[in-house]
Coordinates of C-alpha atoms and ligand atoms in Angstrom, one line a residue:
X1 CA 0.0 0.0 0.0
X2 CA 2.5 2.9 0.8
X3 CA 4.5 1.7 -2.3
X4 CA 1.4 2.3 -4.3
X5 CA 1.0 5.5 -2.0
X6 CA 4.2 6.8 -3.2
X7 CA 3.8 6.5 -6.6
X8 CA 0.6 8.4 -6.6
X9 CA 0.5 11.6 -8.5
X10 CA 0.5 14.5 -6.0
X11 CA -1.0 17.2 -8.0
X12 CA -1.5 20.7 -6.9
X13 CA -4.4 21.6 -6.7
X14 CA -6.0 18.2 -5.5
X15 CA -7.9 16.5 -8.6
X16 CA -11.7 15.5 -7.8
X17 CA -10.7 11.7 -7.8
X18 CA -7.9 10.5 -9.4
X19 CA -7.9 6.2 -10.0
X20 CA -4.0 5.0 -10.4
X21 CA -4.3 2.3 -13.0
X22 CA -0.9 -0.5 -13.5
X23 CA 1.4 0.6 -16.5
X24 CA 2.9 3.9 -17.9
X25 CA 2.1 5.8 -21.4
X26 CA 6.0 5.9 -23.3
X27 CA 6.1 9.7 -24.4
X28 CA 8.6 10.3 -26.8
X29 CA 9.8 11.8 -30.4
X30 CA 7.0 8.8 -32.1
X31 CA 4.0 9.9 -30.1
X32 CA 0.7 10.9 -31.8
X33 CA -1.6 14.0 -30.8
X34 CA -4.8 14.5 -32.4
X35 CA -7.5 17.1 -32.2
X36 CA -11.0 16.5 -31.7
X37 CA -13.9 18.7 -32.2
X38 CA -13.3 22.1 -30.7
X39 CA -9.9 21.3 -29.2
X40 CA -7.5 23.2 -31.2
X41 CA -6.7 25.7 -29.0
X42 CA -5.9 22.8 -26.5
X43 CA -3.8 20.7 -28.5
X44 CA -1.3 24.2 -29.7
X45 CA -0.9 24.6 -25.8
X46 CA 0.0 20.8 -25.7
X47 CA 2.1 20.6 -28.3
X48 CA 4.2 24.0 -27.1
X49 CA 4.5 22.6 -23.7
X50 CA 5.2 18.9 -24.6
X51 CA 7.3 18.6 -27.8
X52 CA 10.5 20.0 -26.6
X53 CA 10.7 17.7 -23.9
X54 CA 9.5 14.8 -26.0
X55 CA 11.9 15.4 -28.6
X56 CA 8.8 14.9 -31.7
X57 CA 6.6 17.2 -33.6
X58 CA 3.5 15.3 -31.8
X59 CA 1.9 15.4 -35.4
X60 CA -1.1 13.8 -35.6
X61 CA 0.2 10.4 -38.1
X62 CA 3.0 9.6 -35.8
X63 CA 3.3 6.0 -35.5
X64 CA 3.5 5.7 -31.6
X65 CA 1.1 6.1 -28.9
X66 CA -1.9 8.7 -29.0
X67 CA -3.0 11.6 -27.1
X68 CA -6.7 12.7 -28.3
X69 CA -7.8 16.1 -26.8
X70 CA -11.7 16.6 -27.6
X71 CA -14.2 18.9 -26.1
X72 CA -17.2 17.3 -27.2
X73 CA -18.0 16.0 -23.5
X74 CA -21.2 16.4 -21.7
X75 CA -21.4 19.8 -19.8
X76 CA -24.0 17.9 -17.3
X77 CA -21.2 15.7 -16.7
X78 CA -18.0 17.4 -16.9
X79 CA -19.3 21.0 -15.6
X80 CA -18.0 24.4 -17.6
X81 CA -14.5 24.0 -17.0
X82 CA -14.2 19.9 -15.8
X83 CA -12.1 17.9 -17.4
X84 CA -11.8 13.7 -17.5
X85 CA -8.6 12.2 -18.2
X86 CA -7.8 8.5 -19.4
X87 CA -4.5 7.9 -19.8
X88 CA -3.9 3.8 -20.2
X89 CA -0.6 2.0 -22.0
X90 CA -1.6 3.1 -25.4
X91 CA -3.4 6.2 -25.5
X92 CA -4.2 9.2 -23.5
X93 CA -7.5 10.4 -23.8
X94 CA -8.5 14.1 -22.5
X95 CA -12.4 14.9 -22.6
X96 CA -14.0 18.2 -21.9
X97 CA -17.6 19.9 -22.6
X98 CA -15.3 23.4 -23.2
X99 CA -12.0 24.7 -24.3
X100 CA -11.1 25.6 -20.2
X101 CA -11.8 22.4 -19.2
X102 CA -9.2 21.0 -22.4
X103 CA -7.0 24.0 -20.8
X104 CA -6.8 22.7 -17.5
X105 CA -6.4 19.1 -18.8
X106 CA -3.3 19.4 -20.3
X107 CA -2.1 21.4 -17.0
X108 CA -2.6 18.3 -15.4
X109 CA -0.9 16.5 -17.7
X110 CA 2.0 18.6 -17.2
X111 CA 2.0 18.0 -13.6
X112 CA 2.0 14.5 -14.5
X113 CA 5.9 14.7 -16.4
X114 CA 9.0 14.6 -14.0
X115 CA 9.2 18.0 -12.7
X116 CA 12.4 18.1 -15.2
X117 CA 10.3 18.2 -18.0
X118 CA 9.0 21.7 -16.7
X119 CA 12.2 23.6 -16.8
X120 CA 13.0 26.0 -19.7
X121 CA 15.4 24.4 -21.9
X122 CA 14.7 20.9 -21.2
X123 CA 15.2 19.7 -24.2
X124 CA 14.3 16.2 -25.3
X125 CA 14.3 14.0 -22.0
X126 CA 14.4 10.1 -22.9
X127 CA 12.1 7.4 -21.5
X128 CA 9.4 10.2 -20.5
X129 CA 6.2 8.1 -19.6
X130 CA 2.8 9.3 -18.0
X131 CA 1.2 6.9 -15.5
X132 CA -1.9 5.0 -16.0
X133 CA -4.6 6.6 -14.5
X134 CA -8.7 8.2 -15.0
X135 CA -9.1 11.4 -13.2
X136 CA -12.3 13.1 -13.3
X137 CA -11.9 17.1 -11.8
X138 CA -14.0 20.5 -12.1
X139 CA -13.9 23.5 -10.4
X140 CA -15.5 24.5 -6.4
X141 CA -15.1 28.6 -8.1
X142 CA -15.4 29.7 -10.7
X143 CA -13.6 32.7 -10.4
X144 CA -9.6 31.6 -9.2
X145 CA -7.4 34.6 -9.0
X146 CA -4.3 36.7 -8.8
X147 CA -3.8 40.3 -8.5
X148 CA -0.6 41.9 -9.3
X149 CA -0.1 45.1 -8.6
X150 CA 2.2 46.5 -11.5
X151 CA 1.4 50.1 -11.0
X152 CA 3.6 50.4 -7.2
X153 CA 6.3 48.6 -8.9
X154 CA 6.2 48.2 -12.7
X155 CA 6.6 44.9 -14.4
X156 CA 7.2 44.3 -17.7
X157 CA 5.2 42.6 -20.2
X158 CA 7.4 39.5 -21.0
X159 CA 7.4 39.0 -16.9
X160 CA 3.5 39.2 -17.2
X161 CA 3.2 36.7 -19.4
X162 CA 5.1 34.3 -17.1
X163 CA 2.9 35.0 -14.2
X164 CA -0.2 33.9 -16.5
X165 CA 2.3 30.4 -17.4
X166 CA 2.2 30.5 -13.6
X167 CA -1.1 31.5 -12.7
X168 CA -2.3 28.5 -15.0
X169 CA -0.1 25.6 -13.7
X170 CA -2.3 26.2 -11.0
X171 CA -5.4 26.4 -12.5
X172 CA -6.2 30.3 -11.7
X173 CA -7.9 31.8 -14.6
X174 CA -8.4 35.5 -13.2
X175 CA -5.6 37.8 -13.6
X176 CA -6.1 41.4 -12.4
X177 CA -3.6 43.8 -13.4
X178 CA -4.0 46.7 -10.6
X179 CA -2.4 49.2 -13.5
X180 CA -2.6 52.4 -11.9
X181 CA -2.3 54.4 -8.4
X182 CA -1.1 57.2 -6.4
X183 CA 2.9 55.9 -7.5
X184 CA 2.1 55.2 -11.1
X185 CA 0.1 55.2 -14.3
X186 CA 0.8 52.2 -16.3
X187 CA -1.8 51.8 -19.3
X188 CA -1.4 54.3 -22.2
X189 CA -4.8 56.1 -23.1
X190 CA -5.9 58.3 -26.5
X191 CA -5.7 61.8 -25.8
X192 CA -3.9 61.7 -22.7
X193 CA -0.4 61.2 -23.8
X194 CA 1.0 62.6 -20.1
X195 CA -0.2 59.7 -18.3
X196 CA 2.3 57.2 -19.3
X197 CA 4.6 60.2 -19.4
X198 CA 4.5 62.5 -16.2
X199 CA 2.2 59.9 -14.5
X200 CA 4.3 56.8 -15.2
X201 CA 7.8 57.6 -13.6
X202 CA 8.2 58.9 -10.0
X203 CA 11.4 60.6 -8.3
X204 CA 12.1 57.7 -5.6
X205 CA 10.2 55.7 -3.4
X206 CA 9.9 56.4 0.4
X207 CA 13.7 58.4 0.2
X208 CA 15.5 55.6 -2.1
X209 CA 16.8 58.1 -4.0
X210 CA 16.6 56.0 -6.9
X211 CA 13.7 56.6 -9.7
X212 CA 11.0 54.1 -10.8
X213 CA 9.2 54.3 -13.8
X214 CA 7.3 51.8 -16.7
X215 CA 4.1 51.7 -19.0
X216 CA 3.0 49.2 -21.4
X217 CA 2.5 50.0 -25.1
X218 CA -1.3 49.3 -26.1
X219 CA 0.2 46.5 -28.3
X220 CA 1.8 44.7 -25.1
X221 CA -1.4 44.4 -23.6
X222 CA -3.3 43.7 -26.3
X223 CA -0.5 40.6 -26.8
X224 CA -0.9 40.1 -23.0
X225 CA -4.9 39.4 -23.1
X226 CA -4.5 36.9 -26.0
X227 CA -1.3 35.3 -24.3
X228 CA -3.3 34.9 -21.4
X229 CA -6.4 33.3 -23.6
X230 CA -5.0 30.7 -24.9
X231 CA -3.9 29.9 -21.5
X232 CA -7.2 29.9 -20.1
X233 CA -7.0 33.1 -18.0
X234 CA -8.5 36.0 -18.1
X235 CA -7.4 39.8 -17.4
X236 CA -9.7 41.9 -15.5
X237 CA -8.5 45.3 -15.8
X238 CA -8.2 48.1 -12.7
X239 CA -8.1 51.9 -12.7
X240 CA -8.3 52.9 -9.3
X241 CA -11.0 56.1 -8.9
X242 CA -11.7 58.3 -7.1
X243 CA -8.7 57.7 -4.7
X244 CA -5.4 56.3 -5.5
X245 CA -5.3 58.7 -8.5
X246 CA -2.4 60.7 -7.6
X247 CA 0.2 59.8 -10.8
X248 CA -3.0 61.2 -13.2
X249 CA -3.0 64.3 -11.3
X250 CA 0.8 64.8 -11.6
X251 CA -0.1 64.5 -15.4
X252 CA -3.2 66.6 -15.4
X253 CA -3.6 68.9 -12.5
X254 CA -7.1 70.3 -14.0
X255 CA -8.2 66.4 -12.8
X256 CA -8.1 67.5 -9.2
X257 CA -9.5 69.7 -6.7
X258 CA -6.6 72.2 -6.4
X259 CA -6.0 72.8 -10.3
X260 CA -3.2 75.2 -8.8
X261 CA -1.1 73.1 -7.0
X262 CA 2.0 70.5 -9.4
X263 CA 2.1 67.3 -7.7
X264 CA 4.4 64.6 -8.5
X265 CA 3.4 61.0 -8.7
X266 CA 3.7 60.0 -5.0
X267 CA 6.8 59.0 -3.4
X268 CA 5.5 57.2 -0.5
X269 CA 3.5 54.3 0.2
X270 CA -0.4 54.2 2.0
X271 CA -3.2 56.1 1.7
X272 CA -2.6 60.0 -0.8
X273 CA -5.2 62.5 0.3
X274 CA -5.3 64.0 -3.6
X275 CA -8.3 62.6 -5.5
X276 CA -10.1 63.1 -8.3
X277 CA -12.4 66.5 -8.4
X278 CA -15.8 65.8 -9.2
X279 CA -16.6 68.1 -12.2
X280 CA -18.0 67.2 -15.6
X281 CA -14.3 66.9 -17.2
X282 CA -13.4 64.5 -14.4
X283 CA -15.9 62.0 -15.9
X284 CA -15.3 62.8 -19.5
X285 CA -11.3 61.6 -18.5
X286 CA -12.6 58.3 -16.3
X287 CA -15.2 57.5 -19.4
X288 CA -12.5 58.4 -22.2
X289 CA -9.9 56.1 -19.8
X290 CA -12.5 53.1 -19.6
X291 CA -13.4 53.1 -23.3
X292 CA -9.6 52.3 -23.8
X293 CA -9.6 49.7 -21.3
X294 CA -12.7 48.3 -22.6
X295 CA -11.1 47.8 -26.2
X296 CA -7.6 46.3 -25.3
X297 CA -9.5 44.3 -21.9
X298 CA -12.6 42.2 -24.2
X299 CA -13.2 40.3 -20.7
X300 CA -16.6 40.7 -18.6
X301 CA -15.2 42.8 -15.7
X302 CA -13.4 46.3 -15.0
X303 CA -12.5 46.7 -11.7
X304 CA -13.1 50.3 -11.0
X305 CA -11.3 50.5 -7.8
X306 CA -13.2 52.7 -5.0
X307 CA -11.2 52.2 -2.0
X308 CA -9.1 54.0 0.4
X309 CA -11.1 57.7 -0.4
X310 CA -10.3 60.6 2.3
X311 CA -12.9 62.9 1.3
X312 CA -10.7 65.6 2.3
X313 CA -10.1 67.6 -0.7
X314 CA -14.0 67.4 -1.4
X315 CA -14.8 69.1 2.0
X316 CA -12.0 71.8 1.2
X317 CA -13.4 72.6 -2.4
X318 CA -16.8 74.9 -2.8
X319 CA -16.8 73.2 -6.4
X320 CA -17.3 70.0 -4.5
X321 CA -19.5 71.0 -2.1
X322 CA -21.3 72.5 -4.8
X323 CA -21.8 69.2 -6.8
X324 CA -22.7 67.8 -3.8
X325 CA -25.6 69.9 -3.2
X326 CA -27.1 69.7 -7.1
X327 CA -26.9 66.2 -7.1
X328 CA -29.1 66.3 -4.0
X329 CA -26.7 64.8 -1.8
X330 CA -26.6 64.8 2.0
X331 CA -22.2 66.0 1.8
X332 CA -18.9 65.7 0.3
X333 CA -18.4 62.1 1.6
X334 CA -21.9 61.1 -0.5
X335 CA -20.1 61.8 -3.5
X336 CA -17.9 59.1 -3.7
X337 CA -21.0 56.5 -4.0
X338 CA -22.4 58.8 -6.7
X339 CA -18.6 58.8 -8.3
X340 CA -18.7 55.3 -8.1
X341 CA -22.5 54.8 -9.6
X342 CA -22.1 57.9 -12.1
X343 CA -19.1 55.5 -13.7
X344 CA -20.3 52.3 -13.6
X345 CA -23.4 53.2 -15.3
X346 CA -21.0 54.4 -17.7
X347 CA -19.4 50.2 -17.8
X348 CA -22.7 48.9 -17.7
X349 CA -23.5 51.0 -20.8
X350 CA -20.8 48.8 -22.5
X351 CA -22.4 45.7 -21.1
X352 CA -19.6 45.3 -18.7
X353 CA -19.8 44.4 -15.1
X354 CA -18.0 46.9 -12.5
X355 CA -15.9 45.5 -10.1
X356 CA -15.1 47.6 -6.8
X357 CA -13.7 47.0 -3.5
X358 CA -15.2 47.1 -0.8
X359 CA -16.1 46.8 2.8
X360 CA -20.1 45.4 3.1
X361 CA -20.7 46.9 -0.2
X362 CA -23.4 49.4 1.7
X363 CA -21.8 52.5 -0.4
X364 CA -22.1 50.6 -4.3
X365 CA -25.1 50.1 -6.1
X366 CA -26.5 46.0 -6.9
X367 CA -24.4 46.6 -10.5
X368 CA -21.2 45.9 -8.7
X369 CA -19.3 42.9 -8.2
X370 CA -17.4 43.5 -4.6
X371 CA -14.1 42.7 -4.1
X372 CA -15.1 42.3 0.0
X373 CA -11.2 42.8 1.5
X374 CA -11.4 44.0 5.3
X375 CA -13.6 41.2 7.3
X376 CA -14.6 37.9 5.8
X377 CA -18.2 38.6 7.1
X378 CA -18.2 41.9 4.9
X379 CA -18.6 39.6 1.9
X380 CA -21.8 37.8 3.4
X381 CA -23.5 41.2 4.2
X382 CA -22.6 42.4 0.7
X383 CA -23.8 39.3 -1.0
X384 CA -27.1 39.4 1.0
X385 CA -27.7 42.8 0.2
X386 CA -27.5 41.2 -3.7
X387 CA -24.1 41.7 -4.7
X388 CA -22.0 39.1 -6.5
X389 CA -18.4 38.7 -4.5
X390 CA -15.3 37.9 -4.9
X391 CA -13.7 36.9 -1.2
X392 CA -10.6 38.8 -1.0
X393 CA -9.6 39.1 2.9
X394 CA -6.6 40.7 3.1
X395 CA -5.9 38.5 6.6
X396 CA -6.0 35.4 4.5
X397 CA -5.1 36.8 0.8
X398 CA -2.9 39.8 1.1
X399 CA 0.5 38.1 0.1
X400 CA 2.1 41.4 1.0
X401 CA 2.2 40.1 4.4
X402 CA 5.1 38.6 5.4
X403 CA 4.7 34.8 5.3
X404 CA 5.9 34.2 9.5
X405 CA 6.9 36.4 12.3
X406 CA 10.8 35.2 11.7
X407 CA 12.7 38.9 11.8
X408 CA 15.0 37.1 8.8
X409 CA 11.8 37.3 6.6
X410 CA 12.0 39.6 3.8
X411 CA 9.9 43.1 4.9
X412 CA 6.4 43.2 4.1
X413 CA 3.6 45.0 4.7
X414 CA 2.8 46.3 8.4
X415 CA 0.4 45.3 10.4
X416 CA 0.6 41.0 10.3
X417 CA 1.7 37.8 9.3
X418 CA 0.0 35.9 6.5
X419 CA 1.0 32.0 6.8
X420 CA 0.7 29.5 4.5
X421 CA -1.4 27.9 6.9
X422 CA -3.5 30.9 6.9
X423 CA -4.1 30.6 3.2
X424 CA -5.0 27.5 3.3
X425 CA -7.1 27.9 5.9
X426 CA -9.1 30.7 4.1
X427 CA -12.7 29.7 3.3
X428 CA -14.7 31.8 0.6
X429 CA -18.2 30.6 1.5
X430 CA -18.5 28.6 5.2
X431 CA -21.3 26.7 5.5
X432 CA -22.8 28.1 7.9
X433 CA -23.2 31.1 5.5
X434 CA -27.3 31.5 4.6
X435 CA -27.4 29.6 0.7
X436 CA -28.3 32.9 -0.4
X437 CA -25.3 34.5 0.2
X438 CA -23.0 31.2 -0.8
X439 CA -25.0 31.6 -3.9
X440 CA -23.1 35.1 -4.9
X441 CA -19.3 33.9 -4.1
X442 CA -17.6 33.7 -7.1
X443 CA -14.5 32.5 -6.0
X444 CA -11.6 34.1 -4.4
X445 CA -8.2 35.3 -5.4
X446 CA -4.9 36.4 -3.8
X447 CA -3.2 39.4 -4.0
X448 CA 0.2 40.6 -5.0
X449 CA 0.4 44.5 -3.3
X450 CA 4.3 45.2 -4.8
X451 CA 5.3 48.3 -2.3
X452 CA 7.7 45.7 -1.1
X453 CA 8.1 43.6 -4.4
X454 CA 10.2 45.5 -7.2
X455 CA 11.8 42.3 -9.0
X456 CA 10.6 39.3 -10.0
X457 CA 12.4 37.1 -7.3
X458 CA 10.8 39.3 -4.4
X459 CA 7.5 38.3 -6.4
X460 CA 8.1 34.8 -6.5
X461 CA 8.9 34.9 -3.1
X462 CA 5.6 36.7 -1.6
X463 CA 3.3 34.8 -4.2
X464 CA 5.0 31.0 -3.6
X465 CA 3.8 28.7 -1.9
X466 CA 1.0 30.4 -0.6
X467 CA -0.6 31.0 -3.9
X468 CA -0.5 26.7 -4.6
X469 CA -2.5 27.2 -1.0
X470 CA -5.1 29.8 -2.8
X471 CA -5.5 27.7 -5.7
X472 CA -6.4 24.7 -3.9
X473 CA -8.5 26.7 -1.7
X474 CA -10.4 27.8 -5.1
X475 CA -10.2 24.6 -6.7
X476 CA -11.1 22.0 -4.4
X477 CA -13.9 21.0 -2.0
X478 CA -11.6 19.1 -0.2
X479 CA -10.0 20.6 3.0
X480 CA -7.1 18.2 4.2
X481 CA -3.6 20.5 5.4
X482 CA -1.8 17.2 5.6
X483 CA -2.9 15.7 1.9
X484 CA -1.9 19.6 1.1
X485 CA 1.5 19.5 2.7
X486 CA 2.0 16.2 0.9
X487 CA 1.3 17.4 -2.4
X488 CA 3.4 20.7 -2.0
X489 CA 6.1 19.1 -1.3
X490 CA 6.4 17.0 -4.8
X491 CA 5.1 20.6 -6.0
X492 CA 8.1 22.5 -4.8
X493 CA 10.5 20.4 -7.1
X494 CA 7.9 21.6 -9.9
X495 CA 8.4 25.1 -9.1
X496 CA 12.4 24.6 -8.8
X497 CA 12.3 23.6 -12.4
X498 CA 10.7 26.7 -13.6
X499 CA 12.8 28.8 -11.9
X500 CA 10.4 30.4 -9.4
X501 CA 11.7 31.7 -6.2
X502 CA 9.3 29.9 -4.2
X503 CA 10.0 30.5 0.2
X504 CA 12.0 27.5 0.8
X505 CA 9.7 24.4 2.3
X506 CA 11.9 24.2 5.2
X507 CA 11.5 27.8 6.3
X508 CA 7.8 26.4 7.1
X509 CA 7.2 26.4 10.8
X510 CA 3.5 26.3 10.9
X511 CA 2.5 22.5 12.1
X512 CA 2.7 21.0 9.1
Ligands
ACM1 C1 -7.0 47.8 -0.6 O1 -6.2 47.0 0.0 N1 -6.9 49.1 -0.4 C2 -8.0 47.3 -1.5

């Protein structure tokens, strides 16, 4: 039995059921692959991963053994993103009722290669095999995410893209690309050349002395989404309003309550007390700004920010006040919901759905998806009052945090400690939750804050392991730490073949 244990696959994250069969599937330069209906996407995403490592073209005549990749399954059966996977001595067979599900088929399939096989540069490996095996799996959440936060530090689009090859290893098909704030403006826009000019490059960062700067060319995102398509993700776009806006004023001043006074994109880190003024031209620049991201981001949601708003400025300014009072408001701090409703009528237009964070969602109209990111329980109260959620607690998804208490562990953001543990621990929709709320939890995703992340490895380090611990979290209805631990360790050698800088297993002192 523990030989038989051993030899199990230890996937991350956890398959449905998985049913070892005796025998292996010989992978090498003679090996067949063949598309079935609707699978073409699939099998390009096969064949890019697999056929340096197999040392064959994978064409569909070759003489050896076949892998058939076919998405003509039964969505009753399979569910919208399931997958079931035969793999015997002669052919591997990978069913799905939809691309996503072929998508995260062949990720398993991956998994299922010596961890060697991962590594860049491979090259052909002999006597590759796959074990014999059916696994039937399917999402708990739909929605399984990441956000990076590229506009504290900037990274470019080639690192991007790897963070999608990540995020989909691990089944995640959300990424949101926080692309601007009070530090930087990273998305070029029509009309507003100074954005990714002024706005994109400040001075230094919390007295560094040393400038930061970066924006992406429309084309580089444009790349980015279809990159991250064919992958099986999906980029949901933010622009931070009315708050965090600070870079966009250093561009345009006229944006801003105090037209009079040159800012600079900020040099510090927490919450900026310049906003966004509230006049008509202030909404003519957010619509203008979403229309672009609209046309380079095709996907369902923009997230609209809405966090993190002193209403400071708008107490100070009579033009303020003076909105205030015409839209029949009861003060300054009213106008950030109207702010927030007056631009995502403007989404919903577009046939969009606004995303916003949020405490209990009390101050967004029913339009909005919430992003619920202070107390778990906000995201009950904000689904019960009718909004769909996505369960963000920054206790249990803020991978700012530093990962333990251990004064050698890399600085992070104040305030707490964010285990793996923790992570794992996080549950998007407890069941003691009434079934209407449950109902509105789309899912869950972690998030990469970068004030303490400026290179890749710092990344890597902050989102690894703890974002294997999200995705299982997302992924599976199955809550087992141990079976976790198990499979993360086998996992780590994964990640040690793709080069990411994952926090070393043994720095893990949380019970495992
Ligand atoms: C946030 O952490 N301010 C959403």
């Amino acid at each position: 039995m523990s030989a038989r244990r051993a030899a199990l696959p230890q996937l991350v994250p956890r398959p449905h059921t998985l049913t070892p069969h005796p025998g292996r599937f010989p992978l090498g330069p003679d090996t067949a692959l063949r598309a079935g209906p609707g699978a073409g996407a699939a099998v390009a995403l096969l064949r890019e991963l697999f056929a340096p490592v197999t040392g064959g073209p994978l064409d569909p005549g070759a003489p050896g053994g076949r892998i058939v990749l076919s998405s003509d399954g039964d969505p009753a059966e399979l569910g919208a993103e399931g997958y079931a996977l035969t793999i015997g001595p002669d052919s591997v067979l990978l069913r799905a009722a939809r691309h996503e599900g072929l998508l995260h088929g062949v990720q398993t399939l991956r998994q299922l290669l010596p961890p060697a096989a991962l590594g860049a540069g491979a090259g052909p490996l002999p006597g590759l095999s796959l074990p014999c095996l059916r696994i039937t799996d399917g999402p708990r959440f739909a929605w399984r995410g990441a956000m990076l936060d590229v506009a504290r530090h900037f990274q470019p689009a080639s690192y991007v893209r790897r963070f999608v090859d990540l995020l989909a290893l691990h089944k995640l098909n959300v990424l949101h690309l926080h692309l601007t704030d009070d530090q930087g403006w990273r998305i070029p826009v029509p009309g507003y050349p100074r954005l990714t000019g002024t706005g994109a490059r400040r001075r230094e960062s919390e007295g560094d002395g040393t400038p930061h700067g970066g924006a992406y060319t429309r084309a580089e995102l444009t790349g980015l989404v279809d990159y991250a398509a064919r992958r099986g993700v999906t980029i949901v776009p933010e622009i931070e309003m009315p708050g965090h806006t600070r870079a966009a004023l250093a561009a345009y001043p006229h944006l801003g309550n105090r037209p009079d006074v040159t800012l600079e994109p900020w040099t510090r880190w927490g919450v900026c007390e310049n906003i966004l003024g509230v006049h008509d031209e202030v909404l003519d620049f957010c619509r203008a700004v979403l229309d672009e991201v609209m046309d380079v981001f095709p996907g369902p949601y923009v997230h609209i920010g809405g966090d993190e708003c002193p209403a400071t400025e708008w107490h100070a300014s009579t033009a303020a006040r003076e909105r205030a009072a015409r839209e029949g408001l009861s003060g300054p701090e009213a106008l950030h919901g109207w702010f927030m409703r007056t631009v995502a009528d403007h989404v919903v237009a577009r046939g969009r759905h606004p995303l916003g964070w949020t405490g209990n969602g009390a101050e967004l109209p029913g339009a909005f998806t919430v992003a619920a990111w202070l107390d778990p329980d906000h995201g009950r109260t904000a689904a019960l009052r009718g909004h769909d959620v996505i369960m963000t607690p920054h206790r249990s998804t803020y991978l700012d945090y530093p990962q333990s208490a251990d004064p050698a562990e890399p600085r992070g953001q104040d305030g707490g400690v964010v285990d793996l543990r923790g992570v794992y621990d996080n549950e998007p929709a407890p069941p003691h939750w009434e079934p209407e709320a449950t109902r509105r939890i789309l899912g869950t995703q972690a998030q990469l804050w970068t004030e303490y992340a400026s290179t890749p490895a710092q990344l890597e380090y902050l989102a690894f392991p703890r974002l294997c611990a999200l995705a299982d979290t997302a992924w599976s209805t199955h809550r087992d730490w141990p079976d976790f631990r198990r499979r993360l360790d086998h996992h780590h050698d994964r990640l040690a073949a793709l080069g990411v800088r994952a926090r070393p297993p043994h720095r893990d002192h949380d019970g495992a």
